[in-house]
Coordinates of C-alpha atoms in Angstrom, one line a residue:
T231 CA 61.3 120.0 -50.3
P232 CA 57.5 120.0 -50.6
T233 CA 57.8 116.9 -52.7
L234 CA 59.6 115.1 -49.9
F235 CA 57.4 116.6 -47.1
N236 CA 54.0 115.9 -48.7
S237 CA 54.3 112.7 -50.8
G238 CA 51.8 110.2 -49.6
T239 CA 49.8 112.6 -47.4
L240 CA 46.1 113.4 -47.6
R241 CA 46.9 116.6 -49.5
S242 CA 49.9 115.7 -51.6
Q243 CA 50.9 119.3 -52.6
L244 CA 54.2 118.5 -54.3
S245 CA 54.9 121.8 -56.0
S246 CA 57.5 124.2 -54.7
C247 CA 56.5 127.6 -56.0
Y248 CA 53.5 129.7 -56.8
L249 CA 53.4 133.1 -58.5
T250 CA 50.4 135.4 -58.5
T251 CA 49.6 138.9 -59.8
V252 CA 47.4 141.1 -57.6
P253 CA 44.6 143.2 -59.3
D254 CA 43.9 146.8 -58.4
D255 CA 40.5 146.4 -56.7
L256 CA 39.5 145.5 -53.1
D257 CA 37.9 142.2 -54.0
G258 CA 40.9 141.1 -56.0
I259 CA 43.4 142.2 -53.4
Y260 CA 41.8 140.2 -50.6
E261 CA 41.1 137.2 -52.9
S262 CA 44.9 137.2 -53.6
I263 CA 45.6 137.3 -49.9
K264 CA 43.2 134.4 -49.3
E265 CA 45.0 132.5 -52.1
N266 CA 48.3 133.1 -50.4
A267 CA 46.9 131.6 -47.2
L268 CA 45.6 128.5 -48.9
L269 CA 48.8 127.9 -50.9
S270 CA 50.9 128.5 -47.8
K271 CA 48.8 126.1 -45.8
F272 CA 49.7 123.2 -48.1
A273 CA 53.5 124.1 -48.1
G274 CA 54.0 126.3 -51.1
G275 CA 56.4 129.2 -51.3
L276 CA 54.9 132.4 -52.8
G277 CA 55.8 135.2 -55.2
N278 CA 53.4 138.1 -55.5
D279 CA 53.4 140.8 -58.1
W280 CA 51.8 144.0 -56.5
T281 CA 52.8 146.4 -59.3
R282 CA 49.2 147.0 -60.4
V283 CA 47.9 148.3 -57.1
R284 CA 47.6 152.1 -57.2
A285 CA 50.0 154.3 -55.3
L286 CA 49.6 156.5 -52.2
G287 CA 47.5 159.6 -53.0
S288 CA 45.9 158.2 -56.1
H289 CA 42.2 158.9 -56.8
I290 CA 39.6 156.3 -55.9
K291 CA 36.6 156.7 -58.2
G292 CA 34.2 154.7 -56.0
T293 CA 34.6 156.8 -52.9
N294 CA 36.1 160.0 -54.5
G295 CA 38.9 159.5 -51.9
E296 CA 42.6 159.0 -52.0
S297 CA 44.4 155.6 -51.9
Q298 CA 46.6 154.6 -49.0
G299 CA 48.9 152.9 -51.5
V300 CA 50.3 149.4 -51.6
V301 CA 52.2 149.4 -48.3
P302 CA 49.3 148.8 -45.9
F303 CA 48.2 145.8 -47.9
L304 CA 51.7 144.4 -47.8
K305 CA 51.5 144.5 -44.0
V306 CA 48.5 142.2 -44.2
V307 CA 50.4 139.9 -46.6
N308 CA 53.3 139.8 -44.1
D309 CA 51.0 138.9 -41.2
T310 CA 49.2 136.3 -43.3
A311 CA 52.5 134.5 -44.0
V312 CA 53.2 134.4 -40.2
A313 CA 49.7 133.2 -39.4
V314 CA 49.4 130.5 -42.0
N315 CA 52.7 128.5 -42.1
Q316 CA 53.7 125.8 -44.5
G317 CA 51.7 122.9 -43.3
G318 CA 53.1 123.3 -39.8
K319 CA 56.4 122.1 -41.2
R320 CA 58.1 125.4 -42.3
K321 CA 57.4 129.0 -41.7
G322 CA 55.2 130.7 -44.2
A323 CA 57.3 132.5 -46.8
V324 CA 56.3 135.1 -49.4
C325 CA 58.1 137.5 -51.6
T326 CA 56.5 140.7 -53.0
Y327 CA 57.7 142.2 -56.2
L328 CA 57.2 145.9 -57.3
E329 CA 58.3 147.6 -60.5
T330 CA 60.8 150.4 -60.3
W331 CA 58.4 153.1 -61.8
H332 CA 55.8 152.6 -59.1
L333 CA 55.2 155.8 -57.1
D334 CA 55.4 153.8 -53.8
I335 CA 58.8 152.4 -54.7
E336 CA 60.8 154.4 -52.2
E337 CA 58.6 153.4 -49.3
F338 CA 58.7 149.8 -50.6
L339 CA 62.5 149.8 -50.3
E340 CA 62.2 150.6 -46.6
L341 CA 59.8 147.8 -45.7
R342 CA 62.4 145.7 -43.9
K343 CA 64.0 148.5 -41.9
N344 CA 64.0 148.2 -38.1
T345 CA 63.3 151.9 -37.6
G346 CA 60.3 154.0 -38.6
D347 CA 56.5 153.5 -38.3
D348 CA 56.1 149.8 -37.6
R349 CA 52.7 149.8 -39.2
R350 CA 54.5 150.4 -42.5
R351 CA 57.1 147.7 -42.0
T352 CA 57.1 144.0 -43.0
H353 CA 59.7 142.2 -40.9
D354 CA 58.7 138.7 -42.0
M355 CA 58.2 139.1 -45.7
N356 CA 60.8 139.1 -48.5
T357 CA 60.7 141.9 -51.1
A358 CA 62.2 142.3 -54.6
N359 CA 62.7 145.0 -57.1
W360 CA 61.3 144.2 -60.6
I361 CA 63.6 146.4 -62.7
P362 CA 63.1 147.3 -66.4
D363 CA 66.1 147.7 -68.6
L364 CA 65.2 151.3 -69.3
F365 CA 65.9 152.1 -65.7
M366 CA 69.3 150.4 -65.8
R367 CA 70.2 152.3 -68.9
R368 CA 69.1 155.6 -67.3
V369 CA 71.4 154.7 -64.3
M370 CA 74.3 154.0 -66.7
E371 CA 73.7 157.1 -68.7
K372 CA 73.0 159.4 -65.6
G373 CA 69.4 160.1 -66.7
T374 CA 66.2 161.0 -64.8
W375 CA 63.4 158.6 -63.8
T376 CA 59.7 159.3 -63.4
L377 CA 57.5 157.5 -60.9
F378 CA 53.8 156.9 -61.6
S379 CA 50.8 155.4 -60.0
P380 CA 49.8 152.3 -62.0
S381 CA 46.2 153.5 -62.1
N382 CA 47.3 156.2 -64.5
V383 CA 49.6 154.1 -66.6
P384 CA 47.9 150.7 -66.6
D385 CA 49.6 149.3 -69.7
L386 CA 53.2 149.6 -68.4
H387 CA 52.6 146.5 -66.2
D388 CA 52.3 144.2 -69.2
L389 CA 54.9 145.8 -71.5
F390 CA 58.6 145.1 -71.8
G391 CA 61.5 145.8 -74.1
A392 CA 60.9 148.4 -76.9
D393 CA 57.2 148.5 -76.3
F394 CA 57.7 149.5 -72.6
E395 CA 60.2 152.2 -73.5
K396 CA 57.9 153.8 -76.1
A397 CA 54.9 153.9 -73.7
Y398 CA 57.0 155.0 -70.7
V399 CA 58.6 157.9 -72.6
A400 CA 55.2 159.1 -73.8
Y401 CA 53.9 159.0 -70.2
E402 CA 56.9 161.0 -69.0
E403 CA 56.1 163.7 -71.6
K404 CA 52.5 163.8 -70.3
A405 CA 53.7 164.0 -66.7
A406 CA 56.1 166.9 -67.6
R407 CA 53.1 168.8 -69.0
G408 CA 51.2 168.1 -65.8
D409 CA 48.6 165.8 -67.5
I410 CA 49.4 162.9 -65.2
K411 CA 49.1 163.3 -61.4
P412 CA 50.4 162.1 -59.1
A413 CA 53.9 161.7 -60.7
R414 CA 57.4 162.5 -59.6
T415 CA 60.8 162.8 -61.4
I416 CA 64.0 161.9 -59.7
Q417 CA 67.6 161.1 -60.7
A418 CA 67.8 157.4 -61.7
A419 CA 71.2 157.1 -60.0
D420 CA 69.7 158.4 -56.7
L421 CA 67.0 155.7 -56.7
W422 CA 69.6 153.0 -57.7
R423 CA 71.8 154.2 -54.8
K424 CA 68.9 153.9 -52.4
M425 CA 68.1 150.4 -53.7
L426 CA 71.7 149.3 -53.0
T427 CA 71.7 151.0 -49.6
M428 CA 68.6 149.2 -48.4
L429 CA 69.9 146.0 -49.9
F430 CA 73.0 146.3 -47.7
E431 CA 71.1 147.5 -44.6
T432 CA 68.3 145.0 -44.7
G433 CA 69.1 142.3 -47.3
H434 CA 66.1 143.5 -49.3
P435 CA 64.6 144.2 -51.8
W436 CA 66.5 141.7 -54.0
I437 CA 67.5 142.9 -57.5
T438 CA 65.7 141.2 -60.4
F439 CA 65.4 142.2 -64.0
K440 CA 62.1 142.3 -65.8
D441 CA 63.2 142.5 -69.4
A442 CA 65.8 139.7 -69.2
C443 CA 63.0 137.5 -67.8
N444 CA 60.5 138.4 -70.5
V445 CA 62.6 138.8 -73.6
R446 CA 64.2 135.4 -73.0
S447 CA 61.0 133.7 -71.9
P448 CA 59.8 130.9 -74.3
Q449 CA 56.2 131.7 -73.4
Q450 CA 56.0 135.4 -74.6
H451 CA 53.1 134.5 -76.8
A452 CA 51.0 133.3 -73.8
G453 CA 51.5 136.2 -71.4
V454 CA 53.9 138.2 -69.4
V455 CA 56.3 137.3 -66.5
H456 CA 55.4 139.8 -63.8
S457 CA 57.6 138.6 -61.0
S458 CA 59.8 135.7 -60.0
N459 CA 59.0 133.4 -57.0
L460 CA 60.1 133.2 -53.4
C461 CA 63.7 132.1 -54.3
T462 CA 64.0 134.1 -57.6
E463 CA 64.6 131.1 -59.9
I464 CA 61.1 130.7 -61.5
T465 CA 60.1 133.0 -64.4
L466 CA 56.6 132.1 -65.5
N467 CA 53.6 134.0 -66.8
T468 CA 50.9 135.2 -64.4
S469 CA 47.5 136.8 -64.9
D470 CA 44.1 137.2 -63.4
T471 CA 43.2 133.7 -64.6
E472 CA 46.5 132.0 -64.0
T473 CA 48.6 131.4 -60.9
A474 CA 52.0 130.0 -62.1
V475 CA 53.2 126.8 -60.5
C476 CA 56.6 125.1 -60.7
N477 CA 57.7 121.7 -59.7
L478 CA 61.4 121.4 -58.9
G479 CA 64.1 118.7 -58.8
S480 CA 67.8 118.9 -58.7
V481 CA 70.7 116.7 -59.9
N482 CA 73.5 115.9 -57.6
L483 CA 76.3 116.9 -59.9
L484 CA 79.0 115.2 -57.7
Q485 CA 77.4 111.8 -58.5
H486 CA 77.8 112.5 -62.2
L487 CA 81.6 112.8 -62.4
K488 CA 83.9 110.0 -63.7
D489 CA 87.6 109.4 -63.9
G490 CA 89.1 110.8 -67.0
A491 CA 92.6 111.3 -68.5
N492 CA 93.2 114.4 -66.5
G493 CA 91.3 113.6 -63.3
K494 CA 87.5 113.8 -62.7
E495 CA 85.2 114.9 -65.6
L496 CA 81.5 115.0 -66.3
D497 CA 79.9 111.7 -67.0
H498 CA 77.5 112.6 -69.9
D499 CA 76.0 109.2 -70.2
K500 CA 75.0 108.9 -66.6
L501 CA 73.9 112.6 -66.5
K502 CA 71.6 112.0 -69.5
R503 CA 70.0 108.9 -67.9
T504 CA 69.4 110.7 -64.6
I505 CA 67.8 113.7 -66.3
I506 CA 65.6 111.6 -68.5
T507 CA 64.2 109.9 -65.3
A508 CA 64.0 113.2 -63.4
M509 CA 62.1 115.0 -66.2
R510 CA 59.6 112.1 -66.4
M511 CA 59.1 112.3 -62.7
L512 CA 58.6 116.1 -62.7
D513 CA 56.1 115.8 -65.6
N514 CA 54.2 113.2 -63.5
V515 CA 54.1 115.5 -60.5
I516 CA 52.0 118.0 -62.6
D517 CA 49.3 115.4 -63.0
I518 CA 49.2 113.9 -59.5
N519 CA 49.7 117.1 -57.5
Y520 CA 47.1 118.5 -55.2
Y521 CA 46.1 122.0 -56.1
A522 CA 44.7 124.2 -53.4
V523 CA 43.6 126.9 -56.0
K524 CA 41.9 126.3 -59.3
K525 CA 43.9 129.0 -61.1
A526 CA 47.1 127.1 -60.2
R527 CA 45.7 123.8 -61.6
D528 CA 44.5 125.4 -64.8
S529 CA 47.9 127.1 -65.4
N530 CA 50.0 124.1 -64.6
L531 CA 48.1 121.7 -66.8
R532 CA 48.1 124.1 -69.6
H533 CA 51.8 125.0 -69.7
R534 CA 53.3 122.1 -67.7
P535 CA 56.5 123.9 -66.6
V536 CA 59.1 122.2 -64.5
G537 CA 62.4 123.3 -63.0
M538 CA 65.3 120.9 -63.3
G539 CA 68.3 122.2 -61.4
I540 CA 71.6 121.1 -59.8
M541 CA 73.3 120.9 -56.5
A542 CA 76.8 120.0 -55.2
F543 CA 78.5 122.4 -57.7
Q544 CA 81.1 123.2 -55.0
D545 CA 81.6 119.5 -54.2
S546 CA 82.2 118.8 -57.9
L547 CA 84.9 121.5 -57.9
Y548 CA 86.6 119.9 -54.9
A549 CA 86.5 116.5 -56.7
Q550 CA 88.2 118.1 -59.7
R551 CA 90.7 120.1 -57.5
I552 CA 89.4 123.4 -59.0
P553 CA 89.1 126.5 -56.9
Y554 CA 85.8 128.3 -57.1
A555 CA 87.6 131.6 -57.9
S556 CA 89.1 130.5 -61.2
D557 CA 88.5 130.5 -64.9
A558 CA 88.4 126.7 -64.8
A559 CA 85.4 126.9 -62.4
V560 CA 83.6 129.3 -64.7
A561 CA 84.3 127.0 -67.6
F562 CA 82.9 124.0 -65.6
A563 CA 79.8 126.1 -64.7
D564 CA 79.3 126.6 -68.4
T565 CA 79.8 123.1 -69.7
S566 CA 78.0 121.3 -66.9
M567 CA 74.9 123.6 -67.2
E568 CA 75.0 123.2 -71.0
A569 CA 74.8 119.5 -70.5
V570 CA 72.0 119.6 -67.9
C571 CA 70.0 121.9 -70.1
Y572 CA 70.6 120.0 -73.3
Y573 CA 69.5 116.7 -71.8
A574 CA 66.5 118.3 -70.0
Y575 CA 65.3 119.9 -73.3
W576 CA 65.9 116.6 -75.1
A577 CA 64.0 114.6 -72.4
S578 CA 61.0 117.0 -72.7
T579 CA 60.8 116.7 -76.5
E580 CA 61.0 112.9 -76.1
L581 CA 58.1 113.1 -73.6
A582 CA 56.2 115.2 -76.1
R583 CA 56.6 112.5 -78.7
E584 CA 55.3 109.9 -76.2
R585 CA 52.6 112.0 -74.3
G586 CA 51.9 115.0 -76.5
K587 CA 52.9 118.6 -76.6
Y588 CA 51.8 121.0 -73.8
S589 CA 48.7 122.8 -74.9
S590 CA 50.1 126.3 -75.4
Y591 CA 53.1 125.2 -77.4
K592 CA 51.9 126.7 -80.7
G593 CA 53.5 130.2 -81.1
S594 CA 56.2 129.6 -78.3
L595 CA 59.9 130.2 -79.0
W596 CA 60.3 126.5 -78.9
D597 CA 57.8 126.3 -81.8
K598 CA 59.7 129.0 -83.7
G599 CA 63.0 127.1 -83.4
V600 CA 64.4 129.6 -80.9
L601 CA 66.4 128.0 -78.1
P602 CA 67.5 129.8 -74.9
L603 CA 71.0 130.5 -76.2
D604 CA 69.5 132.3 -79.2
T605 CA 67.6 134.6 -76.9
L606 CA 70.8 136.4 -75.8
D607 CA 70.9 138.1 -79.2
M608 CA 67.2 139.1 -78.7
L609 CA 68.0 140.6 -75.3
A610 CA 71.0 142.5 -76.8
S611 CA 68.8 143.9 -79.5
A612 CA 66.0 144.9 -77.1
R613 CA 68.6 146.7 -74.9
G614 CA 70.5 148.3 -77.7
G615 CA 73.7 146.5 -76.4
Y616 CA 74.6 146.1 -72.8
V617 CA 74.8 142.3 -73.0
E618 CA 78.3 141.0 -72.6
V619 CA 78.1 137.2 -72.4
D620 CA 80.3 134.4 -73.8
R621 CA 78.3 132.6 -76.6
S622 CA 80.4 129.4 -77.0
S623 CA 78.9 125.9 -76.9
T624 CA 80.1 122.3 -77.0
L625 CA 77.1 120.2 -77.8
D626 CA 75.0 119.6 -81.0
W627 CA 72.3 122.2 -80.5
E628 CA 71.2 122.0 -84.1
A629 CA 70.3 118.4 -83.7
L630 CA 68.1 119.4 -80.7
R631 CA 66.5 122.2 -82.7
K632 CA 65.5 119.7 -85.4
K633 CA 64.2 117.3 -82.8
I634 CA 62.0 119.9 -81.2
A635 CA 60.7 121.0 -84.7
Q636 CA 59.7 117.4 -85.3
D637 CA 58.2 116.4 -81.9
G638 CA 57.6 119.7 -80.0
M639 CA 58.0 120.1 -76.2
R640 CA 56.1 118.5 -73.3
N641 CA 57.0 121.3 -70.9
S642 CA 56.9 125.1 -71.5
N643 CA 59.9 125.5 -69.2
C644 CA 62.4 122.9 -68.1
V645 CA 65.3 124.3 -66.1
A646 CA 65.6 126.4 -63.0
I647 CA 68.3 126.3 -60.2
A648 CA 66.6 126.3 -56.8
P649 CA 68.5 126.9 -53.5
T650 CA 68.3 123.1 -52.6
A651 CA 69.3 123.9 -49.0
T652 CA 67.2 121.2 -47.3
I653 CA 67.8 118.4 -49.8
S654 CA 71.5 119.2 -50.0
N655 CA 71.7 118.8 -46.3
I656 CA 70.0 115.5 -46.4
I657 CA 72.5 114.0 -48.9
G658 CA 75.5 115.8 -47.4
V659 CA 76.6 118.2 -50.2
D660 CA 76.9 121.9 -50.6
A661 CA 73.7 123.6 -51.7
S662 CA 72.9 124.5 -55.2
I663 CA 75.6 126.6 -57.0
E664 CA 76.9 128.1 -53.7
P665 CA 80.5 128.2 -52.7
C666 CA 81.1 126.6 -49.3
F667 CA 79.8 128.9 -46.6
G668 CA 82.4 127.8 -44.0
N669 CA 84.6 124.8 -43.6
L670 CA 83.2 124.6 -40.0
S671 CA 79.8 126.2 -39.4
V672 CA 76.4 125.8 -37.7
K673 CA 73.2 125.6 -39.7
S674 CA 69.9 126.2 -38.0
N675 CA 66.3 125.5 -39.1
L676 CA 63.1 124.6 -37.4
S677 CA 64.4 121.1 -36.7
G678 CA 67.3 122.5 -34.6
E679 CA 71.0 123.3 -35.0
F680 CA 73.5 121.2 -36.9
T681 CA 77.3 121.5 -37.0
V682 CA 78.5 121.2 -40.6
I683 CA 82.1 120.3 -41.4
N684 CA 83.8 120.2 -44.8
S685 CA 84.7 116.5 -45.1
Y686 CA 86.8 117.1 -48.2
L687 CA 89.0 119.5 -46.3
V688 CA 89.3 117.0 -43.4
R689 CA 90.4 114.3 -45.8
D690 CA 93.1 116.6 -47.3
L691 CA 94.3 117.8 -44.0
K692 CA 94.6 114.3 -42.7
R693 CA 96.6 113.4 -45.8
L694 CA 99.0 116.2 -45.0
G695 CA 99.1 115.3 -41.3
L696 CA 97.5 118.6 -40.3
W697 CA 94.2 117.4 -38.9
D698 CA 94.4 117.7 -35.1
D699 CA 92.8 119.4 -32.1
V700 CA 94.6 122.6 -32.7
M701 CA 93.3 122.7 -36.3
V702 CA 89.8 122.2 -35.1
M703 CA 90.2 125.0 -32.6
D704 CA 91.7 127.3 -35.3
L705 CA 88.9 126.6 -37.7
K706 CA 86.3 127.5 -35.0
H707 CA 88.3 130.6 -34.0
F708 CA 88.5 131.8 -37.6
D709 CA 84.9 131.0 -38.5
G710 CA 85.8 128.1 -40.7
S711 CA 88.4 130.1 -42.7
L712 CA 91.8 128.6 -43.5
S713 CA 93.4 131.9 -44.7
P714 CA 94.8 133.0 -41.3
I715 CA 96.2 129.6 -40.5
D716 CA 99.9 129.7 -41.5
R717 CA 100.6 126.0 -41.6
V718 CA 98.0 125.3 -44.3
P719 CA 99.5 125.2 -47.8
A720 CA 98.4 128.0 -50.2
E721 CA 97.0 125.5 -52.7
I722 CA 94.7 124.1 -50.0
K723 CA 93.6 127.6 -48.9
Q724 CA 92.7 128.5 -52.5
L725 CA 90.8 125.3 -53.1
Y726 CA 88.8 125.6 -49.8
A727 CA 88.2 129.3 -49.8
T728 CA 84.9 130.1 -48.2
A729 CA 82.0 132.1 -49.7
F730 CA 83.2 135.4 -48.3
E731 CA 86.8 134.7 -49.5
V732 CA 85.7 134.2 -53.1
E733 CA 85.8 137.5 -55.0
T734 CA 82.1 138.3 -55.8
R735 CA 82.7 138.7 -59.5
W736 CA 83.5 135.0 -59.8
L737 CA 79.9 134.2 -58.6
V738 CA 78.4 136.5 -61.2
E739 CA 80.7 135.2 -64.0
A740 CA 79.8 131.6 -63.3
A741 CA 76.1 132.4 -63.1
A742 CA 76.2 134.2 -66.4
R743 CA 77.6 131.1 -68.1
R744 CA 74.8 129.1 -66.6
Q745 CA 72.1 131.6 -67.4
K746 CA 72.8 131.5 -71.2
W747 CA 71.5 127.9 -71.3
I748 CA 68.6 128.1 -68.8
D749 CA 65.0 128.9 -69.9
Q750 CA 64.1 130.1 -66.4
A751 CA 66.6 131.5 -63.8
Q752 CA 68.7 130.6 -60.8
S753 CA 68.8 131.4 -57.1
L754 CA 72.1 133.3 -57.0
N755 CA 73.2 134.5 -53.5
I756 CA 75.7 137.3 -53.6
Y757 CA 78.4 136.9 -51.0
M758 CA 80.5 140.0 -50.3
A759 CA 83.2 140.6 -47.7
G760 CA 84.1 144.3 -47.1
A761 CA 81.0 145.5 -48.9
S762 CA 81.0 149.1 -50.0
G763 CA 78.7 151.3 -52.2
K764 CA 81.2 151.1 -55.1
K765 CA 81.5 147.3 -54.8
L766 CA 77.7 146.8 -54.7
D767 CA 77.2 149.1 -57.6
E768 CA 79.8 147.3 -59.7
T769 CA 78.5 143.8 -58.8
Y770 CA 74.8 144.4 -59.7
K771 CA 75.7 146.4 -62.8
L772 CA 77.9 143.4 -63.9
A773 CA 75.0 141.0 -63.2
W774 CA 72.8 143.1 -65.5
L775 CA 75.5 143.3 -68.2
R776 CA 76.1 139.6 -68.1
G777 CA 72.4 139.0 -68.8
L778 CA 71.4 137.5 -65.4
K779 CA 67.6 137.4 -64.9
T780 CA 67.6 137.6 -61.1
T781 CA 69.7 137.7 -58.0
Y782 CA 68.8 136.4 -54.5
Y783 CA 70.1 137.4 -51.0
L784 CA 73.0 139.7 -50.6
R785 CA 75.0 138.1 -47.8
T786 CA 77.6 140.4 -46.2
M787 CA 79.8 139.9 -43.2
S788 CA 78.1 141.1 -40.0
A789 CA 79.8 143.4 -37.4
T790 CA 80.4 140.6 -35.0
H791 CA 80.0 136.8 -35.2
A792 CA 77.7 134.2 -33.6
E793 CA 78.8 132.0 -30.8
K794 CA 81.0 129.1 -32.1
S795 CA 79.8 125.6 -32.1
T796 CA 81.4 123.0 -29.9
V797 CA 82.2 119.3 -30.4
S798 CA 82.2 118.5 -26.7
A799 CA 78.8 118.7 -25.0
G800 CA 78.4 121.3 -22.3
R801 CA 81.7 123.1 -22.8
M802 CA 81.9 126.1 -25.0
N803 CA 84.8 125.9 -27.6
A804 CA 86.1 122.7 -26.0
V805 CA 88.0 120.3 -28.2
S806 CA 88.5 116.7 -27.2
S807 CA 91.9 115.1 -27.7
G808 CA 92.4 111.7 -29.0
S809 CA 93.5 110.4 -25.6
D810 CA 91.2 112.4 -23.4
A811 CA 87.5 113.0 -24.1
Q812 CA 87.6 116.0 -21.7
G813 CA 90.5 117.6 -23.4
S814 CA 92.9 117.4 -20.4
T815 CA 95.9 116.7 -22.7
R816 CA 95.3 119.6 -25.1
T817 CA 98.4 121.4 -26.2
S818 CA 99.3 124.8 -24.7
S819 CA 98.5 126.5 -28.0
A820 CA 95.0 125.0 -28.0
L821 CA 94.5 126.2 -24.5
E822 CA 95.6 129.7 -25.5
A823 CA 93.3 129.6 -28.4
A824 CA 90.4 128.5 -26.1
A825 CA 91.2 131.4 -23.8
A826 CA 91.3 133.8 -26.7
A827 CA 88.0 132.4 -28.0
A828 CA 86.4 132.8 -24.5
Q829 CA 87.6 136.4 -24.3
M830 CA 86.0 137.0 -27.7
Q831 CA 82.8 135.5 -26.5
M832 CA 82.7 137.9 -23.6
E833 CA 83.4 140.8 -26.0
M834 CA 80.6 139.6 -28.3
A835 CA 78.2 139.5 -25.3
T836 CA 79.1 143.1 -24.6
N837 CA 78.6 144.2 -28.1
A838 CA 75.6 142.1 -29.0
A839 CA 73.2 145.1 -29.0
T840 CA 75.2 146.9 -31.7
D841 CA 75.5 143.9 -34.0
I842 CA 73.9 144.3 -37.4
K843 CA 72.6 140.9 -38.4
F844 CA 72.3 140.0 -42.1
C845 CA 70.8 136.8 -43.4
G846 CA 73.1 133.9 -43.0
V847 CA 73.1 130.1 -42.8
D848 CA 71.8 130.3 -39.3
D849 CA 68.6 132.1 -40.1
P850 CA 65.6 129.8 -39.6
T851 CA 63.2 132.2 -41.3
C852 CA 65.2 132.2 -44.6
E853 CA 63.8 129.9 -47.3
S854 CA 67.3 129.4 -48.7
C855 CA 68.7 128.5 -45.3
Q856 CA 66.1 125.8 -44.8

């Protein structure tokens, strides 16, 4: 979106994402907050790593006092995001990451609660857990977990895999002897339960996995991935001298299908041509971009990362008559993403032959002949198992490996799947890799409210002779869901199942097939109807086992629903008939439905105070929603 918003302006800041790491000293902390303000001013989304900042009760050598911990500073970050919006076009948006061993982690989990001391709450800022694999193994194996202040264990921040485990266990032994204070030991499962509880209650902090991001990073030789970005799809190195930047673009997958022997299929020739053009464009953006911060410019020109993604995955399934909740959809997620990644990597190595390799190429996994698919075995080795992912492929990856060995790579990272909410709206397709939120829904952002209707469904219902005023009323009454409408055939209900009707595991399985090809990550919203502690536990453990690097919002059904949209101005829930714009000839069943809907509206008005509101497509403060 920044590329669209800012092209041709005085300050053409075209990059989407900025990632920073915050040092543990007052100058560095406030310099980082200043950087946030500058980057936000010119329309960048922010991801901050705050793990290095010492915990509450830690000793301050300069004053011989005790630290107030990380939370008071996060309050300042929150208010800075509100004060400095994205160029006056979008609300300022920042996500703070904290590692699971930080002594302030439990208070960090509660930052988005609506109760408690408001001075220790951040209602406008996103938060995310940066979880090492050792913690997940302790959860799985019912072990204990020790919390430290980073000022006492400074090397843990930069370690991952076996090196992290070795250092962490040694620190645990010291803490057990009383040699490290402050420190505290708890049950890993108890902390995991609190993470999931807060995620359900507040939608935050998101669940992201440190080791999967680092072990599978092609740039391990050049630094450490300390966090993801605002939308959890970027996994780039950050340090005191480098602010990571990523430039994003997305292929409209629907426009890359062709007629095949058995219906629609992927058009590889067209997809390859599109991605070659897109990768050249994104590489150009790195050079012409306006950088508000020198550390961002230095990092981007050194590593030249880009994020080629996709949108209209759901639309492509409609075109192929494939339900989202099916093995066929998972297989299409696999083969389509394999193709996108293959052509993106091939385009980057072609650019390297033409323009030269990126400057930190030497020593990277690309340089060693290790491709993203190969890193799954590295992750399994680092974890000691716990990676259950399909490894099959369909394209000639050996040819690509030889090509990279010969010509190198132009970009350190090439692929990331962003939320694409705004650009998908502009071209009229479903966002990113998301299932359809609702066949009839209302989307809100700072530009206003928009009624969104599933045109594919309308076409099919017209073909079946089922599209009429009563169907519109039923769709509104049932929040865009077909499942309670008896006259709709089962096949149509399955094909047009909405996000909350798709079993959550299908989202994770499809994402796992994509992730094996991707050198960065993907914005994966988790939709869950009838959420429970057991279901949350199973879903996020499955995400870890399937090798996902990150997850994004948890979207659950709220206790009540928002007011329905109307297609007739000035009249709530009114449906116009073909012969009478005011609806005077509506059928009696439509009138009964309208009366029922009106009664429901009255009940909602009564119960509004008790409604627990989670992030949804009608949230103008949510980066994904915009």
